[in-house]
């Protein structure tokens, strides 16, 4: 089975039942793929949860996913280099954490499932592989 890193943007749509190509792909393929996560995605997702019972349920679910693990300082360095390289090309990523998430996917050599247009810019200018659902 293929391992896929699922970005926060997809999880938010998935949990809110907002149908996008990516959230529907996730909904329809949870048993066909290995879903990976990383600390920044866990943080982004959980910090937006308002109700305690939802926090516990989502946290419990996230704990069942494959965790990508890297040296945090090396990863931060690589993400900063990615951000700077994009900026030198005139591309400003709106959320620098997206470069960190992209770096997890790049270093793991896995595809990123997302609902965030910035990842397309990153993929066009780096070795990031994004899932093409079209």
Coordinates of N, CA, C and O in Angstrom, one line a residue:
X1 N 0.8 -1.2 0.0 CA 0.0 0.0 0.0 C 0.9 1.3 0.0 O 1.9 1.3 0.6
X2 N 0.4 2.3 -0.6 CA 1.1 3.5 -0.8 C 0.9 4.4 0.5 O -0.2 4.4 1.1
X3 N 2.0 5.0 0.9 CA 1.9 5.9 2.1 C 1.7 7.3 1.5 O 2.4 7.8 0.6
X4 N 0.8 8.0 2.1 CA 0.4 9.4 1.7 C 0.4 10.3 2.9 O -0.3 10.0 3.9
X5 N 1.0 11.5 2.8 CA 0.9 12.5 3.9 C -0.3 13.3 3.6 O -0.4 13.8 2.5
X6 N -1.2 13.4 4.5 CA -2.4 14.2 4.3 C -2.3 15.5 5.1 O -2.1 15.6 6.3
X7 N -2.4 16.6 4.3 CA -2.2 17.9 4.9 C -3.5 18.4 5.7 O -4.6 17.9 5.5
X8 N -3.2 19.3 6.6 CA -4.2 19.9 7.5 C -5.5 20.3 6.7 O -6.6 20.1 7.1
X9 N -5.2 21.0 5.5 CA -6.3 21.5 4.7 C -7.3 20.4 4.3 O -8.5 20.6 4.3
X10 N -6.8 19.2 4.1 CA -7.7 18.1 3.7 C -8.4 17.6 5.0 O -9.6 17.3 4.9
X11 N -7.7 17.5 6.1 CA -8.3 17.0 7.3 C -9.5 17.9 7.7 O -10.5 17.4 8.2
X12 N -9.3 19.2 7.6 CA -10.3 20.1 8.0 C -11.6 19.9 7.2 O -12.7 19.8 7.7
X13 N -11.4 19.8 5.9 CA -12.6 19.6 5.0 C -13.2 18.2 5.3 O -14.4 18.0 5.3
X14 N -12.3 17.2 5.5 CA -12.8 15.8 5.8 C -13.7 15.8 7.1 O -14.8 15.3 7.1
X15 N -13.2 16.4 8.2 CA -13.9 16.4 9.4 C -15.1 17.3 9.4 O -16.1 17.0 10.1
X16 N -15.2 18.3 8.6 CA -16.3 19.2 8.4 C -17.3 18.7 7.3 O -18.3 19.3 7.0
X17 N -17.0 17.5 6.7 CA -17.8 16.9 5.7 C -17.9 17.9 4.5 O -18.9 17.9 3.8
X18 N -16.9 18.7 4.2 CA -16.9 19.6 3.1 C -16.2 18.8 1.9 O -15.1 18.3 2.0
X19 N -17.0 18.6 0.9 CA -16.5 17.7 -0.2 C -15.7 18.5 -1.2 O -16.1 19.4 -1.9
X20 N -14.4 18.1 -1.2 CA -13.4 18.5 -2.2 C -12.9 17.3 -2.8 O -13.1 16.2 -2.3
X21 N -12.2 17.4 -3.9 CA -11.6 16.2 -4.5 C -10.7 15.5 -3.5 O -10.7 14.2 -3.4
X22 N -9.9 16.2 -2.8 CA -9.0 15.6 -1.8 C -9.7 15.0 -0.7 O -9.4 13.8 -0.3
X23 N -10.7 15.7 -0.1 CA -11.4 15.1 1.1 C -12.2 13.9 0.7 O -12.3 12.9 1.4
X24 N -12.8 13.9 -0.5 CA -13.5 12.7 -1.0 C -12.5 11.5 -1.3 O -12.9 10.4 -1.0
X25 N -11.4 11.8 -1.8 CA -10.3 10.8 -2.1 C -10.0 10.2 -0.7 O -9.9 8.9 -0.6
X26 N -9.8 11.0 0.3 CA -9.4 10.4 1.6 C -10.6 9.6 2.1 O -10.3 8.5 2.6
X27 N -11.8 10.1 2.1 CA -13.0 9.4 2.6 C -13.1 8.0 1.9 O -13.4 7.0 2.5
X28 N -12.9 8.0 0.6 CA -13.1 6.8 -0.2 C -11.9 5.8 -0.2 O -12.0 4.7 -0.8
X29 N -10.8 6.2 0.3 CA -9.6 5.4 0.2 C -8.9 5.1 1.5 O -7.7 4.6 1.5
X30 N -9.5 5.4 2.6 CA -8.8 5.2 3.9 C -8.3 3.8 4.1 O -7.4 3.6 4.8
X31 N -9.0 2.8 3.5 CA -8.6 1.4 3.7 C -7.6 1.0 2.6 O -7.0 -0.1 2.7
X32 N -7.3 1.8 1.6 CA -6.5 1.5 0.5 C -5.1 2.1 0.6 O -4.2 1.8 -0.3
X33 N -4.9 3.0 1.5 CA -3.6 3.7 1.6 C -3.2 3.7 3.1 O -4.0 3.5 4.0
X34 N -1.9 4.0 3.3 CA -1.3 4.2 4.6 C -1.3 5.7 4.8 O -0.6 6.4 4.0
X35 N -2.0 6.2 5.8 CA -2.0 7.7 6.0 C -0.9 8.1 7.0 O -0.9 7.5 8.1
X36 N -0.1 9.0 6.5 CA 1.0 9.5 7.4 C 0.6 10.9 7.9 O -0.2 11.6 7.3
X37 N 1.2 11.2 9.0 CA 1.1 12.6 9.6 C 2.4 13.0 10.2 O 3.4 12.2 10.2
X38 N 2.5 14.3 10.6 CA 3.7 14.8 11.2 C 3.2 15.8 12.3 O 2.1 16.2 12.3
X39 N 4.2 16.2 13.2 CA 3.8 17.0 14.3 C 3.1 18.3 13.9 O 2.1 18.7 14.6
X40 N 3.5 19.0 12.9 CA 2.9 20.3 12.5 C 1.5 20.1 12.1 O 0.6 21.0 12.4
X41 N 1.2 19.0 11.4 CA -0.2 18.8 11.0 C -1.1 18.5 12.2 O -2.2 19.0 12.3
X42 N -0.5 17.7 13.1 CA -1.3 17.4 14.3 C -1.6 18.7 15.1 O -2.7 18.9 15.5
X43 N -0.6 19.5 15.2 CA -0.8 20.8 15.9 C -1.8 21.7 15.2 O -2.7 22.2 15.9
X44 N -1.6 21.9 13.9 CA -2.6 22.7 13.2 C -4.0 22.2 13.3 O -4.9 23.0 13.5
X45 N -4.2 20.9 13.2 CA -5.5 20.4 13.2 C -6.1 20.5 14.6 O -7.2 21.0 14.8
X46 N -5.4 20.1 15.7 CA -5.9 20.1 17.0 C -6.1 21.5 17.6 O -7.1 21.7 18.4
X47 N -5.3 22.4 17.2 CA -5.5 23.8 17.8 C -6.8 24.5 17.3 O -7.3 25.4 17.9
X48 N -7.3 23.9 16.2 CA -8.6 24.5 15.7 C -9.8 23.9 16.2 O -10.9 24.3 15.9
X49 N -9.7 22.8 17.0 CA -10.8 22.1 17.5 C -11.4 22.9 18.8 O -10.6 23.1 19.7
X50 N -12.6 23.2 18.8 CA -13.2 23.9 19.9 C -13.7 23.1 21.0 O -13.4 23.3 22.2
X51 N -14.4 22.0 20.7 CA -15.1 21.2 21.7 C -14.1 20.1 22.2 O -13.5 19.4 21.4
X52 N -14.1 19.9 23.5 CA -13.2 18.9 24.1 C -13.5 17.5 23.6 O -12.5 16.8 23.4
X53 N -14.7 17.1 23.5 CA -15.0 15.7 23.0 C -14.5 15.5 21.6 O -14.0 14.4 21.2
X54 N -14.6 16.6 20.7 CA -14.0 16.5 19.4 C -12.5 16.4 19.4 O -11.9 15.7 18.6
X55 N -11.9 17.2 20.3 CA -10.5 17.2 20.4 C -10.0 15.8 20.8 O -9.1 15.2 20.1
X56 N -10.6 15.1 21.7 CA -10.3 13.8 22.2 C -10.4 12.8 21.0 O -9.6 11.9 20.8
X57 N -11.5 12.9 20.3 CA -11.8 11.9 19.2 C -10.8 12.1 18.1 O -10.3 11.1 17.6
X58 N -10.5 13.3 17.7 CA -9.6 13.6 16.6 C -8.2 13.2 17.0 O -7.4 12.6 16.2
X59 N -7.8 13.6 18.2 CA -6.5 13.2 18.7 C -6.3 11.7 18.8 O -5.3 11.2 18.4
X60 N -7.3 11.0 19.2 CA -7.3 9.5 19.3 C -7.1 9.0 17.8 O -6.3 8.0 17.6
X61 N -7.8 9.5 16.9 CA -7.7 9.0 15.5 C -6.3 9.3 14.9 O -5.7 8.5 14.3
X62 N -5.8 10.5 15.2 CA -4.5 10.9 14.7 C -3.4 10.0 15.2 O -2.4 9.7 14.6
X63 N -3.6 9.5 16.4 CA -2.6 8.6 17.1 C -2.6 7.2 16.4 O -1.6 6.5 16.7
X64 N -3.5 6.9 15.5 CA -3.5 5.6 14.8 C -2.7 5.7 13.5 O -2.5 4.7 12.9
X65 N -2.4 6.9 13.1 CA -1.8 7.1 11.8 C -0.2 6.9 11.9 O 0.4 7.0 12.9
X66 N 0.4 6.7 10.7 CA 1.8 6.5 10.6 C 2.5 7.9 10.9 O 2.1 8.9 10.3
X67 N 3.4 7.9 11.8 CA 4.1 9.2 12.2 C 5.4 9.3 11.5 O 6.3 8.4 11.6
X68 N 5.6 10.4 10.8 CA 6.9 10.6 10.1 C 7.8 11.3 11.2 O 7.4 12.3 11.8
X69 N 9.0 10.8 11.3 CA 9.9 11.3 12.4 C 11.2 11.6 11.8 O 11.8 10.8 11.1
X70 N 11.6 12.8 12.0 CA 12.9 13.3 11.6 C 13.5 14.2 12.7 O 12.8 14.7 13.5
X71 N 14.8 14.5 12.6 CA 15.4 15.4 13.5 C 14.8 16.8 13.2 O 14.8 17.3 12.1
X72 N 14.2 17.4 14.2 CA 13.4 18.6 14.1 C 14.3 19.8 13.6 O 13.8 20.6 12.9
X73 N 15.6 19.8 14.0 CA 16.4 20.9 13.6 C 16.8 20.8 12.2 O 16.9 21.8 11.5
X74 N 17.1 19.6 11.7 CA 17.5 19.4 10.3 C 16.3 19.7 9.4 O 16.4 20.3 8.4
X75 N 15.1 19.3 9.9 CA 13.9 19.5 9.1 C 13.6 21.0 9.0 O 13.3 21.5 8.0
X76 N 13.8 21.7 10.1 CA 13.6 23.2 10.2 C 14.5 23.9 9.2 O 14.2 24.8 8.5
X77 N 15.8 23.4 9.2 CA 16.8 23.9 8.3 C 16.4 23.7 6.8 O 16.5 24.6 6.0
X78 N 16.0 22.5 6.5 CA 15.6 22.1 5.1 C 14.3 22.9 4.7 O 14.3 23.4 3.6
X79 N 13.4 23.1 5.6 CA 12.2 23.9 5.3 C 12.5 25.3 5.1 O 12.0 26.0 4.2
X80 N 13.4 25.9 5.9 CA 13.8 27.3 5.7 C 14.5 27.5 4.3 O 14.3 28.5 3.6
X81 N 15.4 26.5 4.0 CA 16.0 26.6 2.7 C 15.0 26.5 1.5 O 15.1 27.3 0.6
X82 N 14.0 25.7 1.7 CA 13.0 25.6 0.7 C 12.2 26.9 0.6 O 12.0 27.4 -0.5
X83 N 11.8 27.5 1.7 CA 11.1 28.7 1.7 C 11.9 29.8 1.0 O 11.4 30.6 0.2
X84 N 13.2 29.9 1.4 CA 14.1 30.9 0.8 C 14.3 30.7 -0.7 O 14.3 31.7 -1.5
X85 N 14.4 29.5 -1.2 CA 14.6 29.2 -2.6 C 13.4 29.6 -3.4 O 13.5 30.1 -4.5
X86 N 12.2 29.4 -2.8 CA 11.0 29.8 -3.4 C 10.9 31.3 -3.5 O 10.5 31.9 -4.5
X87 N 11.2 31.9 -2.4 CA 11.2 33.4 -2.4 C 12.1 34.0 -3.4 O 11.8 35.0 -4.0
X88 N 13.3 33.4 -3.6 CA 14.2 33.9 -4.6 C 13.6 33.8 -6.0 O 14.0 34.6 -6.9
X89 N 12.7 32.9 -6.2 CA 12.0 32.8 -7.5 C 10.8 33.6 -7.6 O 10.0 33.6 -8.5
X90 N 10.5 34.4 -6.5 CA 9.4 35.3 -6.5 C 8.1 34.7 -6.0 O 7.0 35.2 -6.2
X91 N 8.3 33.5 -5.4 CA 7.1 32.8 -4.8 C 7.1 32.9 -3.3 O 8.0 32.5 -2.7
X92 N 6.1 33.6 -2.8 CA 5.9 33.7 -1.3 C 4.8 32.7 -0.9 O 3.7 32.8 -1.3
X93 N 5.2 31.8 0.0 CA 4.3 30.8 0.6 C 3.6 31.5 1.7 O 4.2 32.1 2.6
X94 N 2.3 31.5 1.7 CA 1.5 32.2 2.7 C 1.7 31.7 4.1 O 1.7 32.5 5.1
X95 N 1.9 30.4 4.3 CA 2.1 29.9 5.6 C 3.4 29.1 5.6 O 3.5 28.0 5.0
X96 N 4.5 29.6 6.3 CA 5.7 28.9 6.3 C 5.7 27.5 6.7 O 6.5 26.6 6.3
X97 N 4.7 27.1 7.6 CA 4.5 25.7 8.0 C 4.3 24.8 6.8 O 4.6 23.6 6.9
X98 N 3.8 25.4 5.7 CA 3.6 24.5 4.5 C 4.9 24.0 4.0 O 5.0 22.9 3.5
X99 N 5.9 24.8 4.1 CA 7.3 24.4 3.7 C 7.8 23.3 4.6 O 8.4 22.4 4.1
X100 N 7.4 23.3 5.9 CA 7.8 22.3 6.8 C 7.0 21.0 6.5 O 7.6 19.9 6.4
X101 N 5.8 21.1 6.2 CA 5.0 19.9 5.8 C 5.5 19.3 4.5 O 5.7 18.1 4.3
X102 N 5.8 20.2 3.5 CA 6.4 19.8 2.2 C 7.7 19.0 2.5 O 8.0 18.0 1.8
X103 N 8.5 19.5 3.4 CA 9.8 18.9 3.6 C 9.6 17.5 4.2 O 10.4 16.6 3.9
X104 N 8.6 17.3 5.1 CA 8.3 16.0 5.6 C 8.1 15.0 4.4 O 8.6 13.9 4.3
X105 N 7.2 15.5 3.4 CA 6.9 14.6 2.3 C 8.1 14.4 1.4 O 8.3 13.3 0.9
X106 N 8.9 15.5 1.2 CA 10.0 15.3 0.3 C 11.0 14.4 0.9 O 11.5 13.4 0.2
X107 N 11.3 14.5 2.2 CA 12.3 13.7 2.8 C 11.8 12.2 2.9 O 12.7 11.3 2.9
X108 N 10.5 12.0 3.0 CA 10.0 10.7 3.1 C 9.7 10.1 1.7 O 9.4 8.9 1.6
X109 N 9.9 10.9 0.7 CA 9.7 10.4 -0.7 C 8.3 9.9 -0.9 O 8.0 8.8 -1.5
X110 N 7.3 10.6 -0.3 CA 5.9 10.2 -0.4 C 5.1 11.4 -1.0 O 5.5 12.6 -1.0
X111 N 3.9 11.1 -1.5 CA 3.0 12.2 -2.0 C 2.3 12.9 -0.9 O 2.0 12.3 0.1
X112 N 1.9 14.1 -1.2 CA 1.2 14.9 -0.3 C -0.2 15.1 -0.9 O -0.4 15.6 -2.0
X113 N -1.2 14.8 -0.1 CA -2.6 15.1 -0.4 C -3.0 16.4 0.2 O -2.9 16.5 1.4
X114 N -3.5 17.3 -0.6 CA -3.7 18.7 0.0 C -4.9 19.4 -0.7 O -5.3 19.0 -1.8
X115 N -5.4 20.4 0.0 CA -6.4 21.3 -0.6 C -5.9 22.8 -0.5 O -6.6 23.7 -0.2
X116 N -4.6 23.0 -0.7 CA -4.0 24.3 -0.5 C -3.1 24.6 -1.7 O -2.2 23.9 -2.0
X117 N -3.4 25.6 -2.4 CA -2.8 26.0 -3.7 C -1.3 26.2 -3.6 O -0.5 26.0 -4.5
X118 N -0.8 26.6 -2.4 CA 0.6 26.9 -2.2 C 1.4 25.6 -2.4 O 2.6 25.7 -2.9
X119 N 0.9 24.4 -2.1 CA 1.6 23.2 -2.4 C 1.9 23.0 -3.9 O 2.9 22.4 -4.2
X120 N 1.0 23.5 -4.7 CA 1.3 23.3 -6.1 C 2.5 24.2 -6.5 O 3.3 23.7 -7.3
X121 N 2.6 25.4 -6.0 CA 3.7 26.2 -6.3 C 5.0 25.6 -5.7 O 6.1 25.6 -6.4
X122 N 4.9 25.0 -4.6 CA 6.1 24.3 -4.0 C 6.5 23.1 -4.9 O 7.7 22.9 -5.2
X123 N 5.5 22.3 -5.3 CA 5.8 21.1 -6.2 C 6.4 21.5 -7.5 O 7.3 20.8 -8.0
X124 N 5.9 22.6 -8.1 CA 6.5 23.1 -9.4 C 7.9 23.6 -9.3 O 8.6 23.7 -10.3
X125 N 8.4 23.8 -8.0 CA 9.7 24.4 -7.9 C 10.6 23.6 -6.9 O 11.5 24.1 -6.3
X126 N 10.2 22.4 -6.7 CA 11.0 21.5 -5.8 C 10.7 20.0 -6.1 O 10.1 19.8 -7.1
X127 N 11.2 19.1 -5.3 CA 11.0 17.7 -5.6 C 9.7 17.2 -4.8 O 9.5 16.0 -4.8
X128 N 8.9 18.1 -4.3 CA 7.6 17.7 -3.7 C 6.7 17.0 -4.7 O 6.5 17.5 -5.8
X129 N 6.1 15.9 -4.3 CA 5.2 15.2 -5.1 C 3.8 15.4 -4.5 O 3.6 15.0 -3.4
X130 N 2.9 16.0 -5.2 CA 1.5 16.2 -4.7 C 0.6 15.2 -5.5 O 0.9 14.9 -6.7
X131 N -0.4 14.8 -4.9 CA -1.4 13.9 -5.5 C -2.2 14.7 -6.5 O -2.7 15.8 -6.2
X132 N -2.2 14.2 -7.7 CA -3.0 14.8 -8.8 C -4.2 14.0 -8.9 O -4.2 12.9 -9.4
X133 N -5.3 14.6 -8.5 CA -6.6 13.9 -8.5 C -7.5 14.2 -9.8 O -8.6 13.7 -9.9
X134 N -7.0 15.0 -10.7 CA -7.7 15.3 -11.9 C -7.6 14.2 -12.9 O -6.7 13.6 -13.2

